[in-house]
Amino acid sequence: MPRKEIGLESTIDYLSILDTKGKPDKDLEPRIGKELLLDMHRAMVRARRFDEHQLRWQRQGRLGTFAPVIGQEASQIGTVAVLDDQDWMVPAYRQSAAALWRGTPLAGLLLYNAGYNEGGEIPEGQNDLPIAIPVASQIPHAVGIGYALKQEGSGHLAMTYFGDGATSEGDFHEAMNFAGVFNTPTIFVCENNQYAISVPREKQTRAGTLAQKAIAYGIPGIQVDGNDILAVYSAASEAAERARKGDGPTLIECVTYRMAVHTTADDPGKYRTQKEEEQWQKKDPIERFRKYLTARKLLNKKKIESLEEELEKEVKSAWDEAEQRMAELDRHPEVMFDHLYGEMPAYLGTQRKAMTDEDDDANG
Amino acid sequence: MPRKEIGLESTIDYLSILDTKGKPDKDLEPRIGKELLLDMHRAMVRARRFDEHQLRWQRQGRLGTFAPVIGQEASQIGTVAVLDDQDWMVPAYRQSAAALWRGTPLAGLLLYNAGYNEGGEIPEGQNDLPIAIPVASQIPHAVGIGYALKQEGSGHLAMTYFGDGATSEGDFHEAMNFAGVFNTPTIFVCENNQYAISVPREKQTRAGTLAQKAIAYGIPGIQVDGNDILAVYSAASEAAERARKGDGPTLIECVTYRMAVHTTADDPGKYRTQKEEEQWQKKDPIERFRKYLTARKLLNKKKIESLEEELEKEVKSAWDEAEQRMAELDRHPEVMFDHLYGEMPAYLGTQRKAMTDEDDDANG
Amino acid sequence: MAELTMVEAINLALRQEMEKDESVHVMGCDVGVNGGVFRVTDGLCDRFGEDRVMDTPLAESAIVGMATGMAVKGLKPVCEMQFSGFSYFAFHQLESQAARMRWRTRGRYQVPMVVRMPYGGGVRALEHHSESREVYYAHTPGLKMVIPSGPRNARALLVSAIRDPDPVVFFEGKLIYRSFREEVPEKEETLPIGESRIARDGDDLTVVTYGAMTQRVLEAADVLSGEDGVEVEVIDLLTLSPLDDAPVAESVRKTGRLVIVHEAHRSFGPGAELIARINEKAFYYLEAPVQRVTGYDTIVPYFAREQAYLPSVERIVAGARTALEF
Amino acid sequence: MAELTMVEAINLALRQEMEKDESVHVMGCDVGVNGGVFRVTDGLCDRFGEDRVMDTPLAESAIVGMATGMAVKGLKPVCEMQFSGFSYFAFHQLESQAARMRWRTRGRYQVPMVVRMPYGGGVRALEHHSESREVYYAHTPGLKMVIPSGPRNARALLVSAIRDPDPVVFFEGKLIYRSFREEVPEKEETLPIGESRIARDGDDLTVVTYGAMTQRVLEAADVLSGEDGVEVEVIDLLTLSPLDDAPVAESVRKTGRLVIVHEAHRSFGPGAELIARINEKAFYYLEAPVQRVTGYDTIVPYFAREQAYLPSVERIVAGARTALEF
Ligand SMILES: Cc1ncc(C[n+]2csc(CCOP(=O)(O)OP(=O)(O)O)c2C)c(N)n1
Ligand SMILES: Cc1ncc(C[n+]2csc(CCOP(=O)(O)OP(=O)(O)O)c2C)c(N)n1
Ligand SMILES: [Mg+2]
Ligand SMILES: [Mg+2]
């Protein structure tokens, strides 16, 4: 057979379970406890409302630039929900829904978005990496953490998030390849929200899917409807099982849509049509999930209202808390020197002191 | 169809034409003129003999570290032979066979390997990039050149070479992806010689082939028997046709073997068995091609002997030429300042002068 | 003459050079349809088409690497790194390839490429968006490193950089992207790369700076003139590499006192090289230790505190007074 | 005590730390079965297995990036970059991630990682194999930058670097990998990071250097003592960041004259920072301009001419005489 087709390690599937009306494919519908279903719904709404408030505060000049999660709640909550506390979560900068699920306080995110280093603190016990802004640079970290977890033999895993744009960076490639070679328990969640700022998915790569990039590393890849939380959850569960069993990494492409701006510095009107936005509006992941939950009688109008009220209160009080901390923190720019090294070298101590002295001078 | 297999843009083929006895698959045997066949044979032998000599000179301390091509002659000559003068060739550091085919003088390579910057000169009219040592860093250049050629609409193409190890670098990934997106006329020749220094191909990636990495970029990929020059030539011709027609890039994986050391600083005994080496010896690309040519009565013992004699002379006289130039060049270390910028800035002129003054002092 | 912001002035330079020279190509993330995240390339894609104003995939190394290939083949790419803090993804391509191609081929090829990058703090941006690491590039042989200080010289220097036969790293201070306007002639204007300018005359003290800090230094000079009666000579370097040290040495020979102001970290920062040059060229004229008023040796803090990191007018004035009182 | 080369001494440090601490992992291209291209990791894979002595695929950024993740999760990776000239592929991971993780999380995580890299010229190596770009790392907040000068201090400093809670870039001079041996005690020995040493006492002139150049400086000191009757105080920095400037200032207060010797390019090189520190800490003691005897501001030439690039004993002696005669 001098010219023959080479058999690949695996094929790439597309998975969707809920249709746009919220009706599940009965054969594929995952078994998820009622409590978890409602927790997931709550987390999706919470993340969205929080960002809606943040967008307002940003416009008022009370927050700086940030990247809203709106539209990607299913893609994040459906994946992060398969993690346990000992697993690790390695986000980029748009994973507020996942971070909130894991325990990041609202006030912490507010501090971060208001420009305070203290917003980068991660609560003890929460095994998450901090926000990573340089695109794709966090991906290899999830491989390293996965390697360490594998060495411990604990059955825990690391899950990392990144966008469609990130798949073009060398760090994505190198990390995926390392994960394959070292067979690390790492789940790579690519949130394909159709844009890297203004650059559409089609200009990002000629490949028909991002999931098929897994073939380059000999690892499993799957594309899911990222606005369908049941599909996302199913794919993530499969991947997690594989990782926990010692069968290594998986790439999951969640096909979703960034329903808001890239960041608050961005104007989507420059590069996409209202029609497109409206079409995706119809696929809103929260709406779809609600239809499903309502049909299953787990949710009704009243419950939704009281949830909304509760969240409204929570977000407002988080703001109050954050504002109070900001007032305290403002007086201490010298924290910029802290935690640069485990032990502060003398020259930094001198610079730090110069700053506080200056500050004292300025204040009296 | 809520769970379905996704169809990929293309499949990955394996191609071989000559069997180990030099017998061609008649259906696949490419039509190559007799003259070209003999030129290719000559070029393969020339590159090998040259490196055999260089290995000796290196051991005698007359040359520095270099990376012998021995074993990869088919993979290089079979690909480079499809280029015309207006096409571009973008090598790594082991492409001496390809470079010699394109016109690089033997004395130039000797100067380079003896540590003279003048060895990096590329003759006017030869559209090659220089030796690139940082692994994979040359690959994006072939995309840029391809883009420029495409803009000219000339039907010319850029061909770049790299190893199996190089496929792990981010630059490989980014460049392949760019080539796909910009649809550049670029041929990516991966010489999979089974090792990146000591690291075997299996530890380099979990993917079953390197060719399948093309799928990640939505471009065609093919794996060929890299010790079978007819298969290599066929695959390269196909790719070239595609590029010239405006159909964009191709990845070709040539499965071959580095029959000698990685570089002269390397000891393969540390990481591979003699048995493995012997097995590959049997697949020697030159031997196999000779059997084919002999069977076709294009070659005989006498012709081979006279070719060997001729090459022996050529290599020796190249050494004499190189040695003479070295003697002249030694007196001019200040060339290190030349060609750093189009116009030498004043501070470099000062440093350069200080060096020549010192030199004058030292010599008188 | 129109009053332009630096963003508009850079846009003008790009537009005119693209009109004049077909080989000029603009490339980077979001530079096309979107006109760049700072709108520096606004309108160029409409005017020159996608083949010359190229939205690339998100991969800095490939942007610089592909541009290197294009430049070797005769094009003149002007790459945009979205922020200088992300240019490190392309560092090896700049250091090992773009900067060496001419040298490596003994002049057979050249890389007439510009890599534009917004740099510096003061605009309430996120982590990695406020870096000032010009030393990485200034210390790299084969690169030129240009940092304009306002709309007019930004335009003139960018034109020169595009025409320069070698790779030029072009830092654009975000702080001054839109903070003030200047008359910028529609008619072509260039400035030589490698020449500083005297931004203010004075006999009492020399202050050397560049880029976005030039504005603050000029403000400080006014304070010193008003409050202390001290006349400061302000030298705006414009190019860091090659470094135009002669006018600095000349000024120091006159004033005997020198202050250096930059956003970059102090240690192993650009100021150190200036002190070394003065040590070599005007050693006997220095009447007091050179003062460095710089960014601190820590990561630029998140934006709520970034002003405490940046050299302020007050810190510059204080540094000047220290130099004067010594 | 055995007489070891620097290669053997570093190997000893790695072996002992791996024995002592299970969390120590060695990783990089060819560090496993092959024992490293310079044989620095020879025997470690046999002894500790492939899980702890990890041959990685060829991707510097992923090596450093993966190591960062491992370090956050409690391991202590010791990465090898095959040559410092290839470390730029990982520059963004070092600058943007390893160096910032502690700072970014306000101390929640730390990155106790070492990145070893052979650096410098003089061994007839190829292009990119003879770089000396320590400034890139010394100028980067969050990193430490160590450069030993011989077998014994290399071993002791590497042990400290492995135990250090922060990322340490560890440059190993190829020129001295095997050029001389020193007694290196089998028993554990450490040296504090951030402390220089007086390599030779003298009252007439201070010469500051580090790494592979230390040997040449000591040779030059002997020449000056023998031929000129001048006693040179030689300071070997050992760590570039944090920079131990106090002993330099103290020595200059005594000698009044300073020469700095390094392989790195002169402009924006490490010597500049030393001059700046002396300007700040011993301004009035300097009796002559500081002399810089350094690599030139061009790419290190191919090896036939590299000795003309490197500071030679003759150039060091000449620099010292200039400083003395001024
Ligand atoms: C290395 C790097 N280059 C450029 C940027 C600027 N930037 C921030 S987000 C972004 C687009 C990322 O797109 P994608 O990966 O699809 O993620 P999304 O924002 O859509 O979630 C870019 C280019 C960056 N943060 N890092
Ligand atoms: C970026 C970079 N890292 C490391 C090296 C050192 N090095 C030189 S060749 C080589 C192996 C390359 O293997 P491969 O790509 O398979 O090419 P081959 O040498 O087998 O032709 C390595 C690691 C390098 N030259 N560049
Ligand atoms: Mg996206
Ligand atoms: Mg190989």
mmCIF file of C-alpha atoms in Angstrom, chain A residues 104-215:
data_model
loop_
_atom_site.group_PDB
_atom_site.id
_atom_site.type_symbol
_atom_site.label_atom_id
_atom_site.label_comp_id
_atom_site.label_asym_id
_atom_site.label_seq_id
_atom_site.Cartn_x
_atom_site.Cartn_y
_atom_site.Cartn_z
ATOM 1 C CA THR A 104 -13.703 34.352 44.516
ATOM 2 C CA PRO A 105 -15.562 37.088 46.395
ATOM 3 C CA LEU A 106 -17.417 39.688 44.392
ATOM 4 C CA ALA A 107 -15.631 42.391 46.334
ATOM 5 C CA GLY A 108 -12.309 40.898 45.283
ATOM 6 C CA LEU A 109 -13.170 41.193 41.613
ATOM 7 C CA LEU A 110 -14.373 44.728 42.180
ATOM 8 C CA LEU A 111 -11.111 45.658 43.834
ATOM 9 C CA TYR A 112 -9.239 44.140 40.947
ATOM 10 C CA ASN A 113 -11.305 45.993 38.405
ATOM 11 C CA ALA A 114 -10.874 49.192 40.375
ATOM 12 C CA GLY A 115 -7.118 48.848 40.018
ATOM 13 C CA TYR A 116 -6.065 47.521 43.417
ATOM 14 C CA ASN A 117 -3.474 44.790 43.664
ATOM 15 C CA GLU A 118 -5.363 43.414 46.631
ATOM 16 C CA GLY A 119 -8.009 42.287 44.161
ATOM 17 C CA GLY A 120 -5.549 39.650 43.049
ATOM 18 C CA GLU A 121 -5.617 37.845 46.358
ATOM 19 C CA ILE A 122 -6.985 34.331 46.127
ATOM 20 C CA PRO A 123 -8.685 33.027 49.245
ATOM 21 C CA GLU A 124 -6.778 30.269 51.074
ATOM 22 C CA GLY A 125 -8.154 26.895 50.088
ATOM 23 C CA GLN A 126 -9.325 28.012 46.666
ATOM 24 C CA ASN A 127 -7.021 26.299 44.212
ATOM 25 C CA ASP A 128 -7.214 28.787 41.400
ATOM 26 C CA LEU A 129 -4.549 30.652 39.584
ATOM 27 C CA PRO A 130 -5.029 34.425 39.306
ATOM 28 C CA ILE A 131 -6.256 36.313 36.263
ATOM 29 C CA ALA A 132 -3.761 35.917 33.425
ATOM 30 C CA ILE A 133 -3.823 38.706 30.898
ATOM 31 C CA PRO A 134 -1.123 37.741 28.391
ATOM 32 C CA VAL A 135 -3.141 35.570 26.055
ATOM 33 C CA ALA A 136 -2.450 31.818 26.326
ATOM 34 C CA SER A 137 0.333 32.277 28.871
ATOM 35 C CA GLN A 138 -1.656 30.509 31.575
ATOM 36 C CA ILE A 139 -2.133 27.318 29.573
ATOM 37 C CA PRO A 140 1.266 25.742 30.329
ATOM 38 C CA HIS A 141 0.700 26.396 34.028
ATOM 39 C CA ALA A 142 -2.243 24.024 33.968
ATOM 40 C CA VAL A 143 0.039 21.397 32.485
ATOM 41 C CA GLY A 144 2.583 21.895 35.263
ATOM 42 C CA ILE A 145 -0.081 21.773 37.943
ATOM 43 C CA GLY A 146 -1.513 18.678 36.279
ATOM 44 C CA TYR A 147 1.917 17.100 36.336
ATOM 45 C CA ALA A 148 2.307 17.789 40.046
ATOM 46 C CA LEU A 149 -1.161 16.388 40.729
ATOM 47 C CA LYS A 150 -0.340 13.303 38.714
ATOM 48 C CA GLN A 151 2.851 12.816 40.722
ATOM 49 C CA GLU A 152 0.746 12.933 43.867
ATOM 50 C CA GLY A 153 -1.444 10.236 42.363
ATOM 51 C CA SER A 154 -4.454 11.916 43.860
ATOM 52 C CA GLY A 155 -6.833 11.700 40.909
ATOM 53 C CA HIS A 156 -7.176 15.473 40.852
ATOM 54 C CA LEU A 157 -6.967 17.560 37.745
ATOM 55 C CA ALA A 158 -6.321 21.031 36.408
ATOM 56 C CA MET A 159 -8.752 22.846 34.137
ATOM 57 C CA THR A 160 -7.687 25.841 32.122
ATOM 58 C CA TYR A 161 -9.647 28.375 30.077
ATOM 59 C CA PHE A 162 -8.733 30.411 27.051
ATOM 60 C CA GLY A 163 -10.357 31.959 24.011
ATOM 61 C CA ASP A 164 -10.462 31.220 20.305
ATOM 62 C CA GLY A 165 -7.758 33.806 19.759
ATOM 63 C CA ALA A 166 -5.506 32.090 22.248
ATOM 64 C CA THR A 167 -5.308 28.990 20.074
ATOM 65 C CA SER A 168 -3.076 30.927 17.684
ATOM 66 C CA GLU A 169 -0.407 31.599 20.288
ATOM 67 C CA GLY A 170 2.631 29.379 20.558
ATOM 68 C CA ASP A 171 1.945 28.832 24.252
ATOM 69 C CA PHE A 172 -1.305 27.055 23.448
ATOM 70 C CA HIS A 173 0.510 24.706 21.116
ATOM 71 C CA GLU A 174 3.460 24.017 23.353
ATOM 72 C CA ALA A 175 1.275 23.410 26.374
ATOM 73 C CA MET A 176 -1.105 21.057 24.572
ATOM 74 C CA ASN A 177 1.835 19.106 23.252
ATOM 75 C CA PHE A 178 3.450 18.847 26.677
ATOM 76 C CA ALA A 179 0.172 17.675 28.159
ATOM 77 C CA GLY A 180 0.010 14.937 25.554
ATOM 78 C CA VAL A 181 3.583 13.831 26.072
ATOM 79 C CA PHE A 182 3.425 13.880 29.872
ATOM 80 C CA ASN A 183 -0.138 12.613 29.861
ATOM 81 C CA THR A 184 -1.190 15.158 32.437
ATOM 82 C CA PRO A 185 -4.693 15.377 33.918
ATOM 83 C CA THR A 186 -5.474 18.684 32.264
ATOM 84 C CA ILE A 187 -8.700 19.839 30.676
ATOM 85 C CA PHE A 188 -8.296 22.557 28.114
ATOM 86 C CA VAL A 189 -11.459 24.580 27.746
ATOM 87 C CA CYS A 190 -11.422 26.773 24.688
ATOM 88 C CA GLU A 191 -14.222 29.287 24.901
ATOM 89 C CA ASN A 192 -14.729 30.058 21.244
ATOM 90 C CA ASN A 193 -16.767 33.220 21.553
ATOM 91 C CA GLN A 194 -16.254 33.984 17.848
ATOM 92 C CA TYR A 195 -13.938 36.952 18.308
ATOM 93 C CA ALA A 196 -10.506 37.890 19.524
ATOM 94 C CA ILE A 197 -11.331 41.528 20.103
ATOM 95 C CA SER A 198 -12.338 42.395 16.520
ATOM 96 C CA VAL A 199 -10.832 39.458 14.696
ATOM 97 C CA PRO A 200 -13.459 36.868 13.823
ATOM 98 C CA ARG A 201 -12.908 33.186 14.317
ATOM 99 C CA GLU A 202 -12.609 32.609 10.554
ATOM 100 C CA LYS A 203 -9.599 34.868 10.366
ATOM 101 C CA GLN A 204 -8.006 33.242 13.389
ATOM 102 C CA THR A 205 -7.382 29.911 11.718
ATOM 103 C CA ARG A 206 -8.282 28.079 8.548
ATOM 104 C CA ALA A 207 -9.211 24.954 10.512
ATOM 105 C CA GLY A 208 -12.925 24.190 10.448
ATOM 106 C CA THR A 209 -13.046 23.724 14.207
ATOM 107 C CA LEU A 210 -10.759 24.534 17.065
ATOM 108 C CA ALA A 211 -11.453 21.132 18.599
ATOM 109 C CA GLN A 212 -9.631 19.395 15.760
ATOM 110 C CA LYS A 213 -6.404 21.007 16.903
ATOM 111 C CA ALA A 214 -6.320 18.188 19.459
ATOM 112 C CA ILE A 215 -5.317 15.854 16.626
#
